[in-house]
PDB file of C-alpha atoms in Angstrom:
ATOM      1  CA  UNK A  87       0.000   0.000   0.000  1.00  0.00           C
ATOM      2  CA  UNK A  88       1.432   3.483  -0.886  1.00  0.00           C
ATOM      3  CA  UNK A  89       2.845   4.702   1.948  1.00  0.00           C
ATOM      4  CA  UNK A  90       2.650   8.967   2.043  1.00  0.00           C
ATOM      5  CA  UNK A  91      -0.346  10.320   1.826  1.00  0.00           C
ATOM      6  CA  UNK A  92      -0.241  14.593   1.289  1.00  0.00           C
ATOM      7  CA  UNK A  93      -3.075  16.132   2.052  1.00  0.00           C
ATOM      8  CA  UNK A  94      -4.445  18.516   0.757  1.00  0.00           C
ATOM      9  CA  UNK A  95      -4.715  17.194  -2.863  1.00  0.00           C
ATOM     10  CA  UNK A  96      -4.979  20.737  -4.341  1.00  0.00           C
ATOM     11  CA  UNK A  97      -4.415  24.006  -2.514  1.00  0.00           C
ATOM     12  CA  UNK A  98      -5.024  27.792  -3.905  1.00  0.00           C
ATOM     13  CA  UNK A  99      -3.506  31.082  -2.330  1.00  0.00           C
ATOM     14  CA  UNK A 100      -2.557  34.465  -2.948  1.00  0.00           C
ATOM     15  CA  UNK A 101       0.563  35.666  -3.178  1.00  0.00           C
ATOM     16  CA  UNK A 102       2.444  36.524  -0.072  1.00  0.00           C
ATOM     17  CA  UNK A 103       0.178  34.439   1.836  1.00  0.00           C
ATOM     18  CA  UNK A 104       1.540  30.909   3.739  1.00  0.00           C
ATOM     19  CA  UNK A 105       0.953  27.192   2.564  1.00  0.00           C
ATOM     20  CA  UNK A 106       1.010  24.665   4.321  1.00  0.00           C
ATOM     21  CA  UNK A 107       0.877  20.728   3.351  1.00  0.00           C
ATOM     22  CA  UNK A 108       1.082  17.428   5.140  1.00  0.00           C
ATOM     23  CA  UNK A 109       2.118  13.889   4.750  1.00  0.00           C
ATOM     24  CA  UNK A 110       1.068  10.824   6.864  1.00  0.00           C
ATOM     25  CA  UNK A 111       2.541   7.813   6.302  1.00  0.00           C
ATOM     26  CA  UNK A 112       2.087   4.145   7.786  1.00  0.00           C
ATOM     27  CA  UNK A 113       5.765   2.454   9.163  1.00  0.00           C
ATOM     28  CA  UNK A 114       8.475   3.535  10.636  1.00  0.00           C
ATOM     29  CA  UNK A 115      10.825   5.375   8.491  1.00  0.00           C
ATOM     30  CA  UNK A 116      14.559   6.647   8.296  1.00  0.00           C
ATOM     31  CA  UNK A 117      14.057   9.779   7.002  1.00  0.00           C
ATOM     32  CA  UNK A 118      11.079  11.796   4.893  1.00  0.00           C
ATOM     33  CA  UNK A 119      12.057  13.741   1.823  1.00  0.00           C
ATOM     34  CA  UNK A 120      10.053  16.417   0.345  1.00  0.00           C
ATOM     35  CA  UNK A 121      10.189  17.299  -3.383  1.00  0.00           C
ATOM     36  CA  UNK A 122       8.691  19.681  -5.735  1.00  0.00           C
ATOM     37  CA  UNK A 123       7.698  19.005  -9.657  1.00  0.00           C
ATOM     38  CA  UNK A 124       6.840  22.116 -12.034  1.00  0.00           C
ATOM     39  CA  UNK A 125       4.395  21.024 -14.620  1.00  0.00           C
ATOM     40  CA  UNK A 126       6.243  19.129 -17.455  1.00  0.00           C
ATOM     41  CA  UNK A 127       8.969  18.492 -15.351  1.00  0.00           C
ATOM     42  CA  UNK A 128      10.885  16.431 -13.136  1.00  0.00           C
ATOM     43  CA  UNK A 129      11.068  16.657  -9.477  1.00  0.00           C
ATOM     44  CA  UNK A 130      13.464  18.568  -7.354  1.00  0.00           C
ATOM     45  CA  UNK A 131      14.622  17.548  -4.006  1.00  0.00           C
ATOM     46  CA  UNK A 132      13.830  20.516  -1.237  1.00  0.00           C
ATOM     47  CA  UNK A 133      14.499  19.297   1.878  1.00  0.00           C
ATOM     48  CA  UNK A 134      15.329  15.867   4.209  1.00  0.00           C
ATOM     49  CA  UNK A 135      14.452  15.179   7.740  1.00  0.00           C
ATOM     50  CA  UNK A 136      15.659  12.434   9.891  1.00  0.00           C
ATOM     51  CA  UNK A 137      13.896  10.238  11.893  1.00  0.00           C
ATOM     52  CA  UNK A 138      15.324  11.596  14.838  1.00  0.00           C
ATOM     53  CA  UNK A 139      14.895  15.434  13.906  1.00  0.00           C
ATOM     54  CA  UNK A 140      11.496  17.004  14.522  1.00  0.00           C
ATOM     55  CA  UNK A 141      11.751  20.731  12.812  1.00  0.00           C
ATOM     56  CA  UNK A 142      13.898  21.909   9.435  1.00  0.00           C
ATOM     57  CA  UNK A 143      14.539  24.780   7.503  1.00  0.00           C
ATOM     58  CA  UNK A 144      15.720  25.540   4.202  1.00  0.00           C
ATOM     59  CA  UNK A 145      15.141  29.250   3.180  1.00  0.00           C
ATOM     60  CA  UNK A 146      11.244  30.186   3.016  1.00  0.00           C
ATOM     61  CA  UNK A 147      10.789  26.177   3.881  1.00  0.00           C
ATOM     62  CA  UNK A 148       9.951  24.620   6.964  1.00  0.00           C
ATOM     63  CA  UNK A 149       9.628  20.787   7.577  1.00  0.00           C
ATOM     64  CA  UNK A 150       8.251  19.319  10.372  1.00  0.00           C
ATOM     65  CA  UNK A 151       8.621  15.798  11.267  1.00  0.00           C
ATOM     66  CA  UNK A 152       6.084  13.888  14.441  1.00  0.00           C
ATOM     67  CA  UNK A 153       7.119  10.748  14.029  1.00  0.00           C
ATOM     68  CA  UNK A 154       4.421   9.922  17.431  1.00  0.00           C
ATOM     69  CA  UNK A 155       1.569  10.504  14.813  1.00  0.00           C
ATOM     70  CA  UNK A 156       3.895   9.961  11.712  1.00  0.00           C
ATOM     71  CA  UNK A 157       2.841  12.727   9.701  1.00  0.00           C
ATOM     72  CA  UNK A 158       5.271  15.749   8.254  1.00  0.00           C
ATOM     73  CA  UNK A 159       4.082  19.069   7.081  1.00  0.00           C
ATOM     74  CA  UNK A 160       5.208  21.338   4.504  1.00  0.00           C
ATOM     75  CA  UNK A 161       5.227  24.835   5.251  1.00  0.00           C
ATOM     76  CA  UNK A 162       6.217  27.813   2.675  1.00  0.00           C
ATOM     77  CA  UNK A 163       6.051  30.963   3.734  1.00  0.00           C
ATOM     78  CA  UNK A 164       5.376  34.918   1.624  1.00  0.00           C
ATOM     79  CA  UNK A 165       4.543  32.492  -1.552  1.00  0.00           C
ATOM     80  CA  UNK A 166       5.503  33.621  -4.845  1.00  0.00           C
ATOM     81  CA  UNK A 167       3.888  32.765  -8.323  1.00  0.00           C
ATOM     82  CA  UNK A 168       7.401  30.277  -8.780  1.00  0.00           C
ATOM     83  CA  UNK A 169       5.892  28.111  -5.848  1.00  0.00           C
ATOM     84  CA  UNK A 170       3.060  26.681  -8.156  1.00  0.00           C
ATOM     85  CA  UNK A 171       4.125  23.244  -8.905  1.00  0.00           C
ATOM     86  CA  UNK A 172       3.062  19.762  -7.188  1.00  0.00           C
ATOM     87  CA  UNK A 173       4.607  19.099  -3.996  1.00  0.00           C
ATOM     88  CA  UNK A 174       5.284  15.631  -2.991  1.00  0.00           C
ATOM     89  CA  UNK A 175       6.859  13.617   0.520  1.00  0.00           C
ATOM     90  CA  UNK A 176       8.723  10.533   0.005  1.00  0.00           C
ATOM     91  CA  UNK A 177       9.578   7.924   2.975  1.00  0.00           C
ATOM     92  CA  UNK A 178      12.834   6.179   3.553  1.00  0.00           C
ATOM     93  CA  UNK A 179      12.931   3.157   5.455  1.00  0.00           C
ATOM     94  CA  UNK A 180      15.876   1.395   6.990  1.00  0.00           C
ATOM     95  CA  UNK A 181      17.324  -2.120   6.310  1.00  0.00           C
ATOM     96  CA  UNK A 182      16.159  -4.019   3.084  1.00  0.00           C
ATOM     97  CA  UNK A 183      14.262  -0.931   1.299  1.00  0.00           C
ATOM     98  CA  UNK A 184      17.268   1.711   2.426  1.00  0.00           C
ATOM     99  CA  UNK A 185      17.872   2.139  -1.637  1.00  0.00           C
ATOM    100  CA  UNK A 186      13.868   2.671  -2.215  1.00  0.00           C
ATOM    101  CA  UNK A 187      12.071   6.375  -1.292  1.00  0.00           C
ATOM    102  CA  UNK A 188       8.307   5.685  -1.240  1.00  0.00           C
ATOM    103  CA  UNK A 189       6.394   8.587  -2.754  1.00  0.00           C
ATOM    104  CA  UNK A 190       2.721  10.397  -1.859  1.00  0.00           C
ATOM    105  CA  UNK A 191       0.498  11.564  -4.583  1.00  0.00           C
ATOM    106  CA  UNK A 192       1.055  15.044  -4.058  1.00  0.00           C
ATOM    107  CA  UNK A 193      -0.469  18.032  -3.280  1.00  0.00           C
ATOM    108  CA  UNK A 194      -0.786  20.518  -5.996  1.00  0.00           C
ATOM    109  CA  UNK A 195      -0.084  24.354  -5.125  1.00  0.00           C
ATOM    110  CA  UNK A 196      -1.113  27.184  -7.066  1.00  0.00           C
ATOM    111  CA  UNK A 197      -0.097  30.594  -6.172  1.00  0.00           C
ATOM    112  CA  UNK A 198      -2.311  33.468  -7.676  1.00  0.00           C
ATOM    113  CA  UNK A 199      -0.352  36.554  -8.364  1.00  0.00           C
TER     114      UNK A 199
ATOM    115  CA  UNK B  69      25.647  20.605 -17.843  1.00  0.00           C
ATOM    116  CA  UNK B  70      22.516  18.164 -17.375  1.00  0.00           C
ATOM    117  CA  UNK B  71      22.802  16.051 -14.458  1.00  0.00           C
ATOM    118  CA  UNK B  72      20.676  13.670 -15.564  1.00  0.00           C
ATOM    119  CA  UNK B  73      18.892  13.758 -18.870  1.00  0.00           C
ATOM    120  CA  UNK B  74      16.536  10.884 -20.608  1.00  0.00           C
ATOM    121  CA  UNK B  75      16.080  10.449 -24.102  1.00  0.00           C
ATOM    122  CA  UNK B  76      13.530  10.801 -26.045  1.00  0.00           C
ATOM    123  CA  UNK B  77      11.497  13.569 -23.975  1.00  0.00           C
ATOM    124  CA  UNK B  78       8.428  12.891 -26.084  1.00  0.00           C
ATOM    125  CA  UNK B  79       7.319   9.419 -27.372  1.00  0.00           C
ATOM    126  CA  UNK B  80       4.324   8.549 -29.518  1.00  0.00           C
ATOM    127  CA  UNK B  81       4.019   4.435 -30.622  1.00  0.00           C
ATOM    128  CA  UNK B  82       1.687   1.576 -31.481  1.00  0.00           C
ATOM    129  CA  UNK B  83       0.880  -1.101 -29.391  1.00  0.00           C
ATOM    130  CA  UNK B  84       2.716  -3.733 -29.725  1.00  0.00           C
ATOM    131  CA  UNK B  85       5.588  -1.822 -30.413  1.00  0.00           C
ATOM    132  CA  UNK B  86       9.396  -2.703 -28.373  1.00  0.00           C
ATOM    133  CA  UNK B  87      10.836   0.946 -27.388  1.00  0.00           C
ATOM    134  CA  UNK B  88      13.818   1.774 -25.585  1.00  0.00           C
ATOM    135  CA  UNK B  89      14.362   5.110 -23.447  1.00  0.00           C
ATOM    136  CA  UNK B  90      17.943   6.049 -22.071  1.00  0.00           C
ATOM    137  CA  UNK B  91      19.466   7.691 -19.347  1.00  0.00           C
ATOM    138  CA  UNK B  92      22.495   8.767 -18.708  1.00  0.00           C
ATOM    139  CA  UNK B  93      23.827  10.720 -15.400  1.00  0.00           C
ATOM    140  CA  UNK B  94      26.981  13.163 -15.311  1.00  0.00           C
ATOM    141  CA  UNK B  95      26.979  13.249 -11.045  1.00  0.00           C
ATOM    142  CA  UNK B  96      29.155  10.355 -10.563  1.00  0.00           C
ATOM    143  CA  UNK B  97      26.536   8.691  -8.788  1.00  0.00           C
ATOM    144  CA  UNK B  98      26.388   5.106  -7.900  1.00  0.00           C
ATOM    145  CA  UNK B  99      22.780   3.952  -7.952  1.00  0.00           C
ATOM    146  CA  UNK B 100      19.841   4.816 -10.706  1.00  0.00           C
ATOM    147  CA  UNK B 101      16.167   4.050 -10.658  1.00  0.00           C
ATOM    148  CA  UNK B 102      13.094   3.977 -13.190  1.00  0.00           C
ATOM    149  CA  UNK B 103      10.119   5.333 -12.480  1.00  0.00           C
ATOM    150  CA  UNK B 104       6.535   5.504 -13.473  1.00  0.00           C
ATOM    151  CA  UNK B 105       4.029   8.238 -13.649  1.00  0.00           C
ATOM    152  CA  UNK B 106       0.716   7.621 -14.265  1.00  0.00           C
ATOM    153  CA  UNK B 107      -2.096  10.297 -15.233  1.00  0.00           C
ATOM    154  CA  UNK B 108      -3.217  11.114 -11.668  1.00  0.00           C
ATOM    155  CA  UNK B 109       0.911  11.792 -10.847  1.00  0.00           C
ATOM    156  CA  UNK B 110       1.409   8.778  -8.470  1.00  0.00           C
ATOM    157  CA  UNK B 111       4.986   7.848  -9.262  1.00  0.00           C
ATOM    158  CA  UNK B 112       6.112   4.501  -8.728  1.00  0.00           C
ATOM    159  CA  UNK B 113       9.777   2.834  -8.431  1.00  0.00           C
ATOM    160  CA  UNK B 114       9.903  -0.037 -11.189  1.00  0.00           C
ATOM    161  CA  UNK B 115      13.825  -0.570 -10.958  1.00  0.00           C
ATOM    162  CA  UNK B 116      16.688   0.321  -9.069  1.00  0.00           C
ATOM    163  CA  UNK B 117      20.947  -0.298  -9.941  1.00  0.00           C
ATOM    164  CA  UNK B 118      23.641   0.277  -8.004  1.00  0.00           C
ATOM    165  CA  UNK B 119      26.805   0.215  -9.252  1.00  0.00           C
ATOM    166  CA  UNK B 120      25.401  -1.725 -12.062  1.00  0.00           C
ATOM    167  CA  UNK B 121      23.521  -4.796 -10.350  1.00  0.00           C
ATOM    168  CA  UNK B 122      20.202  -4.650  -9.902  1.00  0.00           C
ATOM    169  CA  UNK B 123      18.563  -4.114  -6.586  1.00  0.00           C
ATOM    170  CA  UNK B 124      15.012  -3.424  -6.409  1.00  0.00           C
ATOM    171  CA  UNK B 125      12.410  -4.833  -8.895  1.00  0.00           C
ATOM    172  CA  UNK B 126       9.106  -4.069  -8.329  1.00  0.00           C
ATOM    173  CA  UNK B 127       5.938  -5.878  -9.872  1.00  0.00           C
ATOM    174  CA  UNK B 128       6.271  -4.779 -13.334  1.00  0.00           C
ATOM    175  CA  UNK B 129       5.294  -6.526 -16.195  1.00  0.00           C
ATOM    176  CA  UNK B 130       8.592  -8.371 -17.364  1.00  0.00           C
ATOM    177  CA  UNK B 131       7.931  -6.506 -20.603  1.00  0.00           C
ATOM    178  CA  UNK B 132       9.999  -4.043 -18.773  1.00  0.00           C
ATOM    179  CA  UNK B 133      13.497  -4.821 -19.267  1.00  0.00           C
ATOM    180  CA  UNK B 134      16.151  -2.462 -17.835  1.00  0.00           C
ATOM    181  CA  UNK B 135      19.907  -2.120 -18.473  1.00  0.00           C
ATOM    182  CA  UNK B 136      22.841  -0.554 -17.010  1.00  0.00           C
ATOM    183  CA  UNK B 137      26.226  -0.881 -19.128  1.00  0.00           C
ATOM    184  CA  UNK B 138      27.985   1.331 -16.905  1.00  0.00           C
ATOM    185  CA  UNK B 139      27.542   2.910 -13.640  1.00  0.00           C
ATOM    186  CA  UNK B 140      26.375   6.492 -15.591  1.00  0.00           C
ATOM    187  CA  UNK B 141      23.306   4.948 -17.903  1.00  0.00           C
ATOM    188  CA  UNK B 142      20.223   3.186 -16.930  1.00  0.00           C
ATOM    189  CA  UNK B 143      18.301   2.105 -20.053  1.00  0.00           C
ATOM    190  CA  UNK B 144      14.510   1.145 -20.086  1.00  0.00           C
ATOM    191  CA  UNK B 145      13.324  -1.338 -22.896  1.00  0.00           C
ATOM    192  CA  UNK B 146       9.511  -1.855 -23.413  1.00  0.00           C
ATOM    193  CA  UNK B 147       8.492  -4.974 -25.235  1.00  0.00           C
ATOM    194  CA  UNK B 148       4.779  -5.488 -26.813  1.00  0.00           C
ATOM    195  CA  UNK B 149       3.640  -2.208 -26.186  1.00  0.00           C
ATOM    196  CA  UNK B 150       0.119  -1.330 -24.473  1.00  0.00           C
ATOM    197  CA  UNK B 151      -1.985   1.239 -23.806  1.00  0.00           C
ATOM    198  CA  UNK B 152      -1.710   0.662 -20.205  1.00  0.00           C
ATOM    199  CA  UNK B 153       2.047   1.933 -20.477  1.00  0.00           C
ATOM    200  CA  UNK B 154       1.338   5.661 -21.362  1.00  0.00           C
ATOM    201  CA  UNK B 155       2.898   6.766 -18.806  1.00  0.00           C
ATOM    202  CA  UNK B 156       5.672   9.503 -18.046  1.00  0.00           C
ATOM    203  CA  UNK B 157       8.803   7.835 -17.137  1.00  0.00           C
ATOM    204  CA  UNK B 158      11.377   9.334 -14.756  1.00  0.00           C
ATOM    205  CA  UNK B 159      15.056   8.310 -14.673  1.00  0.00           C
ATOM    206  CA  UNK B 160      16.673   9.318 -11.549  1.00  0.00           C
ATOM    207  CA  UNK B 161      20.151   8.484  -9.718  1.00  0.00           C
ATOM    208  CA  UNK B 162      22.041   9.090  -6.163  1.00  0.00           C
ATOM    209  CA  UNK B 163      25.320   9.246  -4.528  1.00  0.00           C
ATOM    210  CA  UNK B 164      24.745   5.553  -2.599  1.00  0.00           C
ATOM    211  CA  UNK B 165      21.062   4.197  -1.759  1.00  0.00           C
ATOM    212  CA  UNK B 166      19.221   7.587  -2.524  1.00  0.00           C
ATOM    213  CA  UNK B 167      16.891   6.269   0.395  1.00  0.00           C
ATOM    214  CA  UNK B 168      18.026   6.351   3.482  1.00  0.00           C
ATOM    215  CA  UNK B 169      21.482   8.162   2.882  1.00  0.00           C
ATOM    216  CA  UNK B 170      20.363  10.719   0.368  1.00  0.00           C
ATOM    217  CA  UNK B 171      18.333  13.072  -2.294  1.00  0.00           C
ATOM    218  CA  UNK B 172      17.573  11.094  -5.240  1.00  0.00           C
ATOM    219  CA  UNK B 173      17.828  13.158  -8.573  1.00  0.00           C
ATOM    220  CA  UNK B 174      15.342  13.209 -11.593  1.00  0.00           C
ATOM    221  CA  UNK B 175      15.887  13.737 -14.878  1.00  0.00           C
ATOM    222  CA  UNK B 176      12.987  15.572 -16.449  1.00  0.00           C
ATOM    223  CA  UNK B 177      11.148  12.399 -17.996  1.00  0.00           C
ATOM    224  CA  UNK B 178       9.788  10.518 -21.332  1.00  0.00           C
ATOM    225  CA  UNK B 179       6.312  10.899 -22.271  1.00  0.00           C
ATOM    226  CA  UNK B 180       4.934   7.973 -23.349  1.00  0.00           C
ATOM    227  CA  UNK B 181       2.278   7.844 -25.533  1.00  0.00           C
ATOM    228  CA  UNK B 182       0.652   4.119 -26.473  1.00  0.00           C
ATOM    229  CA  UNK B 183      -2.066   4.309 -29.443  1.00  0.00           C
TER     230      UNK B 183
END
């Protein structure tokens, strides 16, 4: 069974205003991933958390990891119109599936100028 | 430069067609994957190599052949074509088990298009 799960599936703001997106995801992992795909493209690694690291930043990103609930959100803050794209989290797990990320369906972001 | 780049970007066939699509990486990296994505964007792993060997191979139809003549290409050959297959297909690679140890980079993918 597919282990992320983003939610929401689609999410509209304005420009300058904050987005925020989540993952939940069913075993225990070694680390979660977050990547972003522009339409007609291919996708671009933002940001890594550990297992054992709870909060993340990279720039306007911020990552959150509760590995309690196992779910990881996605915040981006003062979006731009370059934000829209498809945002997706991908697990890691340890041992036998270390060389295999696990992705989510994604959670399309549109940012109205 | 391209880090990694697939070839063709666009492809438009008949069923029951063989195709091939290749990758090649420029990074140095030590492990490559396949991957498919299907109309609603859910993208799959199909095959993994590192350093050449083959390490993950999901439940794909054995249509699917990959092959990896050196450590910088990972090709994808598609027997018997079907319409099931359209698809957009993403190369990627990383340093050592893009998994646990690492980002995993994409190339920007082959539309596939079965008629």
């Amino acid at each position: 069974s597919q282990q992320g799960e983003e939610d929401p599936q689609a999410l509209s703001i304005q420009e300058g205003e904050n987005a925020t997106m989540n993952c939940s995801y069913k075993t225990s992992i070694n680390n979660l991933q977050w990547y972003r795909q522009n339409s007609g493209r291919g996708l671009v690694h933002l940001i890594l958390i550990r297992s054992n690291e709870r909060e993340k930043h990279s720039g306007r990103l911020r990552v959150t990891l509760d590995t309690s609930k196992k779910s990881s959100s996605l915040l981006i803050t003062a979006s731009r119109a370059a934000d829209t794209a498809s945002y997706f989290c991908a697990t890691a797990l340890s041992g036998a599936g270390s060389y295999q990320l696990t992705f989510g369906k994604g959670t399309k972001l549109s940012v109205i100028p | 430069d391209t880090a990694v780049s697939q070839t063709p970007k666009y492809l438009v066939t008949q069923m029951g067609n063989d195709k091939s699509i290749k990758c090649e990486q420029n990074l140095g990296h030590d492990t490559m994957y396949w991957y498919k994505q299907d109309s609603k964007k859910f993208l799959k792993i199909m095959f993994s190599y590192n350093n050449k060997e083959l390490i993950i191979n999901e439940t794909v139809p054995n249509r699917f052949s990959p092959k990896s003549p050196d450590k910088a290409h990972l090709n994808l050959h598609i027997n018997s074509l079907e319409l099931g297959d359209s698809a957009v297909y993403f190369c990627a690679s990383s340093p050592r088990g893009g998994g646990v140890y690492n980002e995993q980079f994409f190339g920007p993918g082959t539309r596939l298009t079965v008629l």
